[in-house]
PDB file of C-alpha atoms in Angstrom:
ATOM      1  CA  MET A   1       0.000   0.000   0.000  1.00  0.00           C
ATOM      2  CA  LYS A   2       1.298   3.447  -0.897  1.00  0.00           C
ATOM      3  CA  GLN A   3       1.989   5.627   2.112  1.00  0.00           C
ATOM      4  CA  TYR A   4       1.953   9.401   2.292  1.00  0.00           C
ATOM      5  CA  ALA A   5       2.754  11.825   5.088  1.00  0.00           C
ATOM      6  CA  TYR A   6       1.969  15.399   6.061  1.00  0.00           C
ATOM      7  CA  VAL A   7       4.532  17.736   7.638  1.00  0.00           C
ATOM      8  CA  ASN A   8       2.976  19.201  10.801  1.00  0.00           C
ATOM      9  CA  ILE A   9       5.937  21.122  12.223  1.00  0.00           C
ATOM     10  CA  ALA A  10       7.346  24.460  11.043  1.00  0.00           C
ATOM     11  CA  CYS A  11       9.972  22.978   8.741  1.00  0.00           C
ATOM     12  CA  LEU A  12      11.659  19.639   8.333  1.00  0.00           C
ATOM     13  CA  PRO A  13      15.220  19.063   7.058  1.00  0.00           C
ATOM     14  CA  LEU A  14      15.374  17.004   3.886  1.00  0.00           C
ATOM     15  CA  ARG A  15      18.799  15.361   3.993  1.00  0.00           C
ATOM     16  CA  ASN A  16      20.845  13.640   1.304  1.00  0.00           C
ATOM     17  CA  MET A  17      21.552  10.641   3.562  1.00  0.00           C
ATOM     18  CA  PRO A  18      19.673   8.966   6.475  1.00  0.00           C
ATOM     19  CA  SER A  19      21.692  10.643   9.230  1.00  0.00           C
ATOM     20  CA  GLU A  20      21.454  13.744  11.426  1.00  0.00           C
ATOM     21  CA  LYS A  21      25.005  14.530  10.295  1.00  0.00           C
ATOM     22  CA  ALA A  22      24.090  14.469   6.615  1.00  0.00           C
ATOM     23  CA  GLU A  23      23.887  17.633   4.522  1.00  0.00           C
ATOM     24  CA  ILE A  24      20.525  19.396   4.376  1.00  0.00           C
ATOM     25  CA  ALA A  25      19.592  19.425   0.695  1.00  0.00           C
ATOM     26  CA  SER A  26      16.294  21.254   1.222  1.00  0.00           C
ATOM     27  CA  GLN A  27      13.496  21.764   3.716  1.00  0.00           C
ATOM     28  CA  LEU A  28       9.888  20.647   3.804  1.00  0.00           C
ATOM     29  CA  LEU A  29       7.489  23.290   5.114  1.00  0.00           C
ATOM     30  CA  PHE A  30       4.398  22.914   7.256  1.00  0.00           C
ATOM     31  CA  GLY A  31       1.585  21.393   5.195  1.00  0.00           C
ATOM     32  CA  ASP A  32       3.819  19.792   2.559  1.00  0.00           C
ATOM     33  CA  ILE A  33       2.703  16.327   1.467  1.00  0.00           C
ATOM     34  CA  ILE A  34       5.319  13.667   0.756  1.00  0.00           C
ATOM     35  CA  PHE A  35       5.310  10.145  -0.623  1.00  0.00           C
ATOM     36  CA  ILE A  36       7.305   7.509   1.260  1.00  0.00           C
ATOM     37  CA  ILE A  37       9.707   5.740  -1.135  1.00  0.00           C
ATOM     38  CA  GLU A  38      11.421   3.504   1.400  1.00  0.00           C
ATOM     39  CA  LYS A  39      12.204   3.235   5.112  1.00  0.00           C
ATOM     40  CA  GLN A  40      15.497   2.582   6.884  1.00  0.00           C
ATOM     41  CA  GLY A  41      15.110   2.333  10.646  1.00  0.00           C
ATOM     42  CA  ASN A  42      14.095   5.753  11.964  1.00  0.00           C
ATOM     43  CA  TRP A  43      14.471   7.343   8.527  1.00  0.00           C
ATOM     44  CA  SER A  44      12.367   7.515   5.375  1.00  0.00           C
ATOM     45  CA  ARG A  45      13.414   8.364   1.837  1.00  0.00           C
ATOM     46  CA  VAL A  46      10.650  10.572   0.481  1.00  0.00           C
ATOM     47  CA  VAL A  47       9.650  12.705  -2.483  1.00  0.00           C
ATOM     48  CA  SER A  48       7.867  16.038  -2.084  1.00  0.00           C
ATOM     49  CA  LEU A  49       4.653  16.193  -4.097  1.00  0.00           C
ATOM     50  CA  PHE A  50       5.137  19.954  -4.523  1.00  0.00           C
ATOM     51  CA  ASP A  51       8.478  19.987  -6.347  1.00  0.00           C
ATOM     52  CA  GLU A  52       9.443  16.291  -6.706  1.00  0.00           C
ATOM     53  CA  TYR A  53      12.534  16.807  -4.557  1.00  0.00           C
ATOM     54  CA  VAL A  54      13.898  13.604  -3.011  1.00  0.00           C
ATOM     55  CA  GLY A  55      15.682  13.189   0.316  1.00  0.00           C
ATOM     56  CA  TRP A  56      15.715  11.584   3.750  1.00  0.00           C
ATOM     57  CA  ILE A  57      13.644  12.685   6.742  1.00  0.00           C
ATOM     58  CA  ASP A  58      13.285  11.678  10.385  1.00  0.00           C
ATOM     59  CA  ASN A  59      10.141   9.545  10.832  1.00  0.00           C
ATOM     60  CA  LYS A  60       9.227  11.161  14.169  1.00  0.00           C
ATOM     61  CA  THR A  61       7.976  14.378  12.591  1.00  0.00           C
ATOM     62  CA  LEU A  62       5.266  13.098  10.243  1.00  0.00           C
ATOM     63  CA  TYR A  63       1.524  12.493  10.232  1.00  0.00           C
ATOM     64  CA  TYR A  64       0.842   9.462   8.019  1.00  0.00           C
ATOM     65  CA  PHE A  65      -2.052   8.580   5.733  1.00  0.00           C
ATOM     66  CA  ASN A  66      -2.506   5.928   3.040  1.00  0.00           C
ATOM     67  CA  CYS A  67      -4.615   7.395   0.238  1.00  0.00           C
ATOM     68  CA  LEU A  68      -3.983  10.611  -1.661  1.00  0.00           C
ATOM     69  CA  ASP A  69      -7.681  10.721  -2.558  1.00  0.00           C
ATOM     70  CA  GLU A  70      -8.313  11.680   1.083  1.00  0.00           C
ATOM     71  CA  VAL A  71      -6.830  15.117   0.411  1.00  0.00           C
ATOM     72  CA  SER A  72      -7.130  15.594  -3.364  1.00  0.00           C
ATOM     73  CA  ASN A  73     -10.252  17.763  -3.120  1.00  0.00           C
ATOM     74  CA  TYR A  74      -8.987  19.986  -0.307  1.00  0.00           C
ATOM     75  CA  ASN A  75      -8.666  23.695  -0.970  1.00  0.00           C
ATOM     76  CA  THR A  76      -5.286  25.106   0.013  1.00  0.00           C
ATOM     77  CA  SER A  77      -3.924  28.517   0.980  1.00  0.00           C
ATOM     78  CA  VAL A  78      -0.293  29.580   1.336  1.00  0.00           C
ATOM     79  CA  VAL A  79       1.111  31.647   4.229  1.00  0.00           C
ATOM     80  CA  ASP A  80       2.231  35.054   2.952  1.00  0.00           C
ATOM     81  CA  SER A  81       3.797  36.490   6.152  1.00  0.00           C
ATOM     82  CA  LEU A  82       7.335  35.554   7.259  1.00  0.00           C
ATOM     83  CA  TYR A  83       5.620  33.434   9.896  1.00  0.00           C
ATOM     84  CA  ILE A  84       2.313  33.099  11.719  1.00  0.00           C
ATOM     85  CA  TRP A  85       1.255  31.331  14.900  1.00  0.00           C
ATOM     86  CA  ALA A  86      -1.455  28.701  15.231  1.00  0.00           C
ATOM     87  CA  THR A  87      -2.781  26.398  17.936  1.00  0.00           C
ATOM     88  CA  ASN A  88      -3.752  22.773  17.339  1.00  0.00           C
ATOM     89  CA  ASN A  89      -6.351  20.434  18.848  1.00  0.00           C
ATOM     90  CA  TYR A  90      -4.289  20.171  22.015  1.00  0.00           C
ATOM     91  CA  ASN A  91      -3.892  23.952  22.410  1.00  0.00           C
ATOM     92  CA  GLU A  92      -0.211  23.706  21.516  1.00  0.00           C
ATOM     93  CA  SER A  93       1.303  26.763  19.788  1.00  0.00           C
ATOM     94  CA  ILE A  94       2.854  26.078  16.403  1.00  0.00           C
ATOM     95  CA  LEU A  95       4.987  28.429  14.312  1.00  0.00           C
ATOM     96  CA  ILE A  96       4.125  28.246  10.614  1.00  0.00           C
ATOM     97  CA  PRO A  97       6.655  29.859   8.216  1.00  0.00           C
ATOM     98  CA  SER A  98       6.129  31.733   4.967  1.00  0.00           C
ATOM     99  CA  GLY A  99       5.261  29.472   2.052  1.00  0.00           C
ATOM    100  CA  SER A 100       3.575  26.833   4.221  1.00  0.00           C
ATOM    101  CA  THR A 101       0.419  25.198   2.900  1.00  0.00           C
ATOM    102  CA  LEU A 102      -2.828  25.417   4.865  1.00  0.00           C
ATOM    103  CA  HIS A 103      -5.409  22.805   3.908  1.00  0.00           C
ATOM    104  CA  ASN A 104      -9.102  23.738   4.081  1.00  0.00           C
ATOM    105  CA  TYR A 105      -8.452  27.230   5.420  1.00  0.00           C
ATOM    106  CA  ASN A 106     -11.558  29.170   6.496  1.00  0.00           C
ATOM    107  CA  PRO A 107     -10.833  32.925   6.636  1.00  0.00           C
ATOM    108  CA  ASN A 108     -14.077  33.573   8.514  1.00  0.00           C
ATOM    109  CA  ASP A 109     -12.992  31.793  11.681  1.00  0.00           C
ATOM    110  CA  LEU A 110      -9.217  31.532  10.936  1.00  0.00           C
ATOM    111  CA  THR A 111      -9.240  27.748  11.147  1.00  0.00           C
ATOM    112  CA  PHE A 112      -7.932  25.030   8.877  1.00  0.00           C
ATOM    113  CA  PHE A 113      -7.940  21.267   9.187  1.00  0.00           C
ATOM    114  CA  PHE A 114      -6.222  18.312   7.655  1.00  0.00           C
ATOM    115  CA  LEU A 115      -6.706  14.591   8.266  1.00  0.00           C
ATOM    116  CA  GLY A 116      -8.394  15.075  11.608  1.00  0.00           C
ATOM    117  CA  LEU A 117      -6.095  17.815  12.916  1.00  0.00           C
ATOM    118  CA  ILE A 118      -7.670  21.226  13.522  1.00  0.00           C
ATOM    119  CA  PHE A 119      -5.655  24.445  13.739  1.00  0.00           C
ATOM    120  CA  LYS A 120      -6.623  27.970  14.744  1.00  0.00           C
ATOM    121  CA  LEU A 121      -4.581  30.898  13.383  1.00  0.00           C
ATOM    122  CA  LYS A 122      -3.584  33.994  15.344  1.00  0.00           C
ATOM    123  CA  GLN A 123      -3.973  36.167  12.225  1.00  0.00           C
ATOM    124  CA  ASN A 124      -5.522  36.098   8.783  1.00  0.00           C
ATOM    125  CA  ILE A 125      -3.633  35.325   5.592  1.00  0.00           C
ATOM    126  CA  THR A 126      -4.089  36.894   2.181  1.00  0.00           C
ATOM    127  CA  LYS A 127      -4.297  35.266  -1.231  1.00  0.00           C
ATOM    128  CA  LEU A 128      -1.940  37.319  -3.403  1.00  0.00           C
ATOM    129  CA  GLU A 129      -2.042  37.740  -7.162  1.00  0.00           C
ATOM    130  CA  ALA A 130       0.939  36.750  -9.296  1.00  0.00           C
ATOM    131  CA  ASN A 131       2.203  40.220 -10.209  1.00  0.00           C
ATOM    132  CA  SER A 132       5.615  41.885 -10.008  1.00  0.00           C
ATOM    133  CA  SER A 133       4.658  44.173  -7.133  1.00  0.00           C
ATOM    134  CA  ASN A 134       3.628  41.294  -4.874  1.00  0.00           C
ATOM    135  CA  ILE A 135       6.646  39.186  -5.806  1.00  0.00           C
ATOM    136  CA  ILE A 136       9.080  41.995  -5.028  1.00  0.00           C
ATOM    137  CA  GLN A 137       7.389  42.850  -1.728  1.00  0.00           C
ATOM    138  CA  LEU A 138       7.463  39.194  -0.666  1.00  0.00           C
ATOM    139  CA  ALA A 139      11.165  38.994  -1.513  1.00  0.00           C
ATOM    140  CA  TYR A 140      11.846  42.168   0.483  1.00  0.00           C
ATOM    141  CA  ASN A 141      10.189  40.503   3.487  1.00  0.00           C
ATOM    142  CA  PHE A 142      13.260  38.245   3.609  1.00  0.00           C
ATOM    143  CA  LEU A 143      15.787  41.102   3.399  1.00  0.00           C
ATOM    144  CA  ASN A 144      18.791  40.471   5.691  1.00  0.00           C
ATOM    145  CA  CYS A 145      17.628  36.955   6.588  1.00  0.00           C
ATOM    146  CA  PRO A 146      20.712  34.698   6.874  1.00  0.00           C
ATOM    147  CA  TYR A 147      21.861  32.391   4.109  1.00  0.00           C
ATOM    148  CA  LEU A 148      21.437  28.674   4.789  1.00  0.00           C
ATOM    149  CA  TRP A 149      22.222  25.957   2.260  1.00  0.00           C
ATOM    150  CA  GLY A 150      18.947  24.127   1.639  1.00  0.00           C
ATOM    151  CA  GLY A 151      16.970  26.671   3.688  1.00  0.00           C
ATOM    152  CA  LYS A 152      13.495  27.968   2.842  1.00  0.00           C
ATOM    153  CA  THR A 153      12.521  30.096   5.868  1.00  0.00           C
ATOM    154  CA  ALA A 154      13.376  33.454   7.429  1.00  0.00           C
ATOM    155  CA  LEU A 155      15.705  31.632   9.848  1.00  0.00           C
ATOM    156  CA  GLY A 156      17.859  30.644   6.895  1.00  0.00           C
ATOM    157  CA  VAL A 157      17.273  30.559   3.146  1.00  0.00           C
ATOM    158  CA  ASP A 158      19.329  29.849   0.038  1.00  0.00           C
ATOM    159  CA  CYS A 159      19.026  31.569  -3.343  1.00  0.00           C
ATOM    160  CA  SER A 160      16.659  29.117  -5.016  1.00  0.00           C
ATOM    161  CA  GLY A 161      14.725  28.527  -1.787  1.00  0.00           C
ATOM    162  CA  LEU A 162      13.942  32.244  -1.632  1.00  0.00           C
ATOM    163  CA  VAL A 163      12.755  32.250  -5.241  1.00  0.00           C
ATOM    164  CA  GLN A 164      10.683  29.095  -4.852  1.00  0.00           C
ATOM    165  CA  VAL A 165       8.882  30.263  -1.691  1.00  0.00           C
ATOM    166  CA  VAL A 166       8.142  33.752  -3.037  1.00  0.00           C
ATOM    167  CA  PHE A 167       6.633  32.397  -6.251  1.00  0.00           C
ATOM    168  CA  LYS A 168       4.769  29.643  -4.378  1.00  0.00           C
ATOM    169  CA  ILE A 169       2.927  32.281  -2.318  1.00  0.00           C
ATOM    170  CA  VAL A 170       1.511  33.856  -5.488  1.00  0.00           C
ATOM    171  CA  GLY A 171       0.483  30.478  -6.881  1.00  0.00           C
ATOM    172  CA  ILE A 172       3.421  29.673  -9.171  1.00  0.00           C
ATOM    173  CA  HIS A 173       5.161  26.310  -8.760  1.00  0.00           C
ATOM    174  CA  LEU A 174       8.893  26.350  -9.455  1.00  0.00           C
ATOM    175  CA  LEU A 175      11.302  23.468  -8.974  1.00  0.00           C
ATOM    176  CA  ARG A 176      13.751  23.564  -6.076  1.00  0.00           C
ATOM    177  CA  ASP A 177      17.272  24.260  -7.373  1.00  0.00           C
ATOM    178  CA  ALA A 178      18.512  27.117  -9.543  1.00  0.00           C
ATOM    179  CA  ALA A 179      19.665  24.596 -12.178  1.00  0.00           C
ATOM    180  CA  GLN A 180      16.068  23.333 -12.333  1.00  0.00           C
ATOM    181  CA  GLN A 181      14.349  26.720 -12.118  1.00  0.00           C
ATOM    182  CA  VAL A 182      16.240  27.969 -15.166  1.00  0.00           C
ATOM    183  CA  HIS A 183      14.038  25.701 -17.320  1.00  0.00           C
ATOM    184  CA  HIS A 184      10.920  27.675 -16.359  1.00  0.00           C
ATOM    185  CA  GLY A 185       9.699  30.766 -18.219  1.00  0.00           C
ATOM    186  CA  LYS A 186      10.587  32.715 -21.336  1.00  0.00           C
ATOM    187  CA  VAL A 187      14.118  33.789 -22.255  1.00  0.00           C
ATOM    188  CA  ILE A 188      14.860  37.527 -22.145  1.00  0.00           C
ATOM    189  CA  ASN A 189      17.874  38.392 -24.253  1.00  0.00           C
ATOM    190  CA  PHE A 190      19.225  41.513 -22.585  1.00  0.00           C
ATOM    191  CA  LEU A 191      19.137  43.062 -19.136  1.00  0.00           C
ATOM    192  CA  GLU A 192      17.806  46.238 -20.728  1.00  0.00           C
ATOM    193  CA  GLU A 193      14.682  44.252 -21.681  1.00  0.00           C
ATOM    194  CA  ALA A 194      14.202  42.727 -18.216  1.00  0.00           C
ATOM    195  CA  LYS A 195      11.235  43.665 -16.056  1.00  0.00           C
ATOM    196  CA  PRO A 196      10.804  43.603 -12.263  1.00  0.00           C
ATOM    197  CA  ALA A 197      10.211  40.037 -10.986  1.00  0.00           C
ATOM    198  CA  ASP A 198      12.152  38.423 -13.861  1.00  0.00           C
ATOM    199  CA  LEU A 199      14.584  35.759 -12.674  1.00  0.00           C
ATOM    200  CA  LEU A 200      18.314  36.212 -13.235  1.00  0.00           C
ATOM    201  CA  PHE A 201      20.485  33.091 -13.371  1.00  0.00           C
ATOM    202  CA  PHE A 202      24.258  32.882 -12.916  1.00  0.00           C
ATOM    203  CA  ASP A 203      26.816  30.224 -13.812  1.00  0.00           C
ATOM    204  CA  ASN A 204      30.265  29.110 -12.667  1.00  0.00           C
ATOM    205  CA  ASP A 205      33.448  28.515 -14.641  1.00  0.00           C
ATOM    206  CA  GLU A 206      32.051  25.164 -15.833  1.00  0.00           C
ATOM    207  CA  GLU A 207      28.969  27.016 -17.184  1.00  0.00           C
ATOM    208  CA  LYS A 208      26.679  25.308 -14.674  1.00  0.00           C
ATOM    209  CA  ILE A 209      23.793  27.358 -13.235  1.00  0.00           C
ATOM    210  CA  VAL A 210      24.646  27.877  -9.556  1.00  0.00           C
ATOM    211  CA  HIS A 211      22.741  30.992  -8.465  1.00  0.00           C
ATOM    212  CA  VAL A 212      19.444  32.814  -8.993  1.00  0.00           C
ATOM    213  CA  GLY A 213      17.921  36.103  -7.913  1.00  0.00           C
ATOM    214  CA  ILE A 214      14.905  38.322  -8.561  1.00  0.00           C
ATOM    215  CA  TYR A 215      15.285  41.433 -10.690  1.00  0.00           C
ATOM    216  CA  LEU A 216      14.004  44.600  -9.007  1.00  0.00           C
ATOM    217  CA  GLY A 217      14.383  46.942 -11.957  1.00  0.00           C
ATOM    218  CA  ASN A 218      16.820  49.875 -12.222  1.00  0.00           C
ATOM    219  CA  ASN A 219      19.795  47.483 -12.349  1.00  0.00           C
ATOM    220  CA  LYS A 220      19.131  46.033  -8.886  1.00  0.00           C
ATOM    221  CA  ILE A 221      18.718  42.419  -7.800  1.00  0.00           C
ATOM    222  CA  ILE A 222      17.541  40.810  -4.562  1.00  0.00           C
ATOM    223  CA  HIS A 223      19.149  37.449  -3.854  1.00  0.00           C
ATOM    224  CA  ALA A 224      20.479  35.225  -1.061  1.00  0.00           C
ATOM    225  CA  SER A 225      24.261  35.336  -0.805  1.00  0.00           C
ATOM    226  CA  GLY A 226      25.595  35.411   2.749  1.00  0.00           C
ATOM    227  CA  LYS A 227      22.231  36.928   3.564  1.00  0.00           C
ATOM    228  CA  VAL A 228      19.264  38.134   1.542  1.00  0.00           C
ATOM    229  CA  ARG A 229      20.591  41.338   0.045  1.00  0.00           C
ATOM    230  CA  VAL A 230      20.082  43.907  -2.693  1.00  0.00           C
ATOM    231  CA  ASP A 231      23.003  44.463  -5.070  1.00  0.00           C
ATOM    232  CA  ASP A 232      23.776  46.098  -8.391  1.00  0.00           C
ATOM    233  CA  ILE A 233      23.425  44.046 -11.565  1.00  0.00           C
ATOM    234  CA  ASP A 234      24.658  44.692 -15.109  1.00  0.00           C
ATOM    235  CA  ASN A 235      25.141  42.602 -18.233  1.00  0.00           C
ATOM    236  CA  TYR A 236      28.267  40.998 -16.769  1.00  0.00           C
ATOM    237  CA  GLY A 237      26.819  40.064 -13.395  1.00  0.00           C
ATOM    238  CA  ILE A 238      26.291  41.068  -9.760  1.00  0.00           C
ATOM    239  CA  PHE A 239      28.521  43.834  -8.447  1.00  0.00           C
ATOM    240  CA  ARG A 240      28.816  44.255  -4.681  1.00  0.00           C
ATOM    241  CA  LYS A 241      29.698  47.802  -3.715  1.00  0.00           C
ATOM    242  CA  ASP A 242      30.803  46.819  -0.212  1.00  0.00           C
ATOM    243  CA  VAL A 243      33.641  44.665  -1.545  1.00  0.00           C
ATOM    244  CA  GLN A 244      34.006  46.473  -4.887  1.00  0.00           C
ATOM    245  CA  LYS A 245      33.929  43.378  -7.067  1.00  0.00           C
ATOM    246  CA  TYR A 246      31.741  41.138  -9.189  1.00  0.00           C
ATOM    247  CA  THR A 247      30.551  38.056  -7.307  1.00  0.00           C
ATOM    248  CA  HIS A 248      28.313  36.247  -9.827  1.00  0.00           C
ATOM    249  CA  LYS A 249      28.419  36.043 -13.644  1.00  0.00           C
ATOM    250  CA  LEU A 250      25.077  36.540 -15.407  1.00  0.00           C
ATOM    251  CA  ARG A 251      24.105  33.676 -17.701  1.00  0.00           C
ATOM    252  CA  ILE A 252      20.417  33.950 -18.581  1.00  0.00           C
ATOM    253  CA  ILE A 253      17.253  35.940 -17.807  1.00  0.00           C
ATOM    254  CA  LYS A 254      13.847  34.241 -17.614  1.00  0.00           C
ATOM    255  CA  ARG A 255      10.354  35.767 -17.396  1.00  0.00           C
ATOM    256  CA  ILE A 256       7.922  33.752 -15.292  1.00  0.00           C
ATOM    257  CA  ILE A 257       4.920  36.112 -15.205  1.00  0.00           C
TER     258      ILE A 257
END
């Protein structure tokens, strides 16, 4: 029998090996649904149904169910604030980060439920349209948040995690890594033709895509590098004024909206 699980904590490390010492490849956010591929002791190898990312997770942090049909007709909403607080059936407080999925959310009484669990929010959430203004404002919400390889929350986020979460909030599904995200959207040939909210991709000396950021217009980019920051961008790449040098070489521009 196929087995699925629901993440019911703020975020869950998705590791590349079944060990607490293994590298965090990504994170699963509250409300994410995963399919169990295999189990090894206290660990499960899983695939995220949102972006098809595969990794290992600790079994102790999941709520299991056996049939995807149980949830296929549920309406979902996505958290737009950096984080919100909720309480569950047992009156426990739960932090829910930006980009988390709320199943069967009712804005009238601020409740949502999933597979028998009922949650009450401390504040309302907003369904945002997929436009450049909303995307840029959501990205700015993360400004100065620390960089974390594999991270997707305000406590630590990497370049493609920032992009994925921001676009998820406005209803656009992007894959997880920059090298995957570059296959989305329409190619824009020159920076002069770029519009706010276009994605800018950067490569290394082997011409592999290794970085991504969101264009703000007026030759500015917001991206996660050391922290979420705003830097200058030109046709060569990202120029950091604080260190007076180029840090990333521009490879391609893609328009998603």
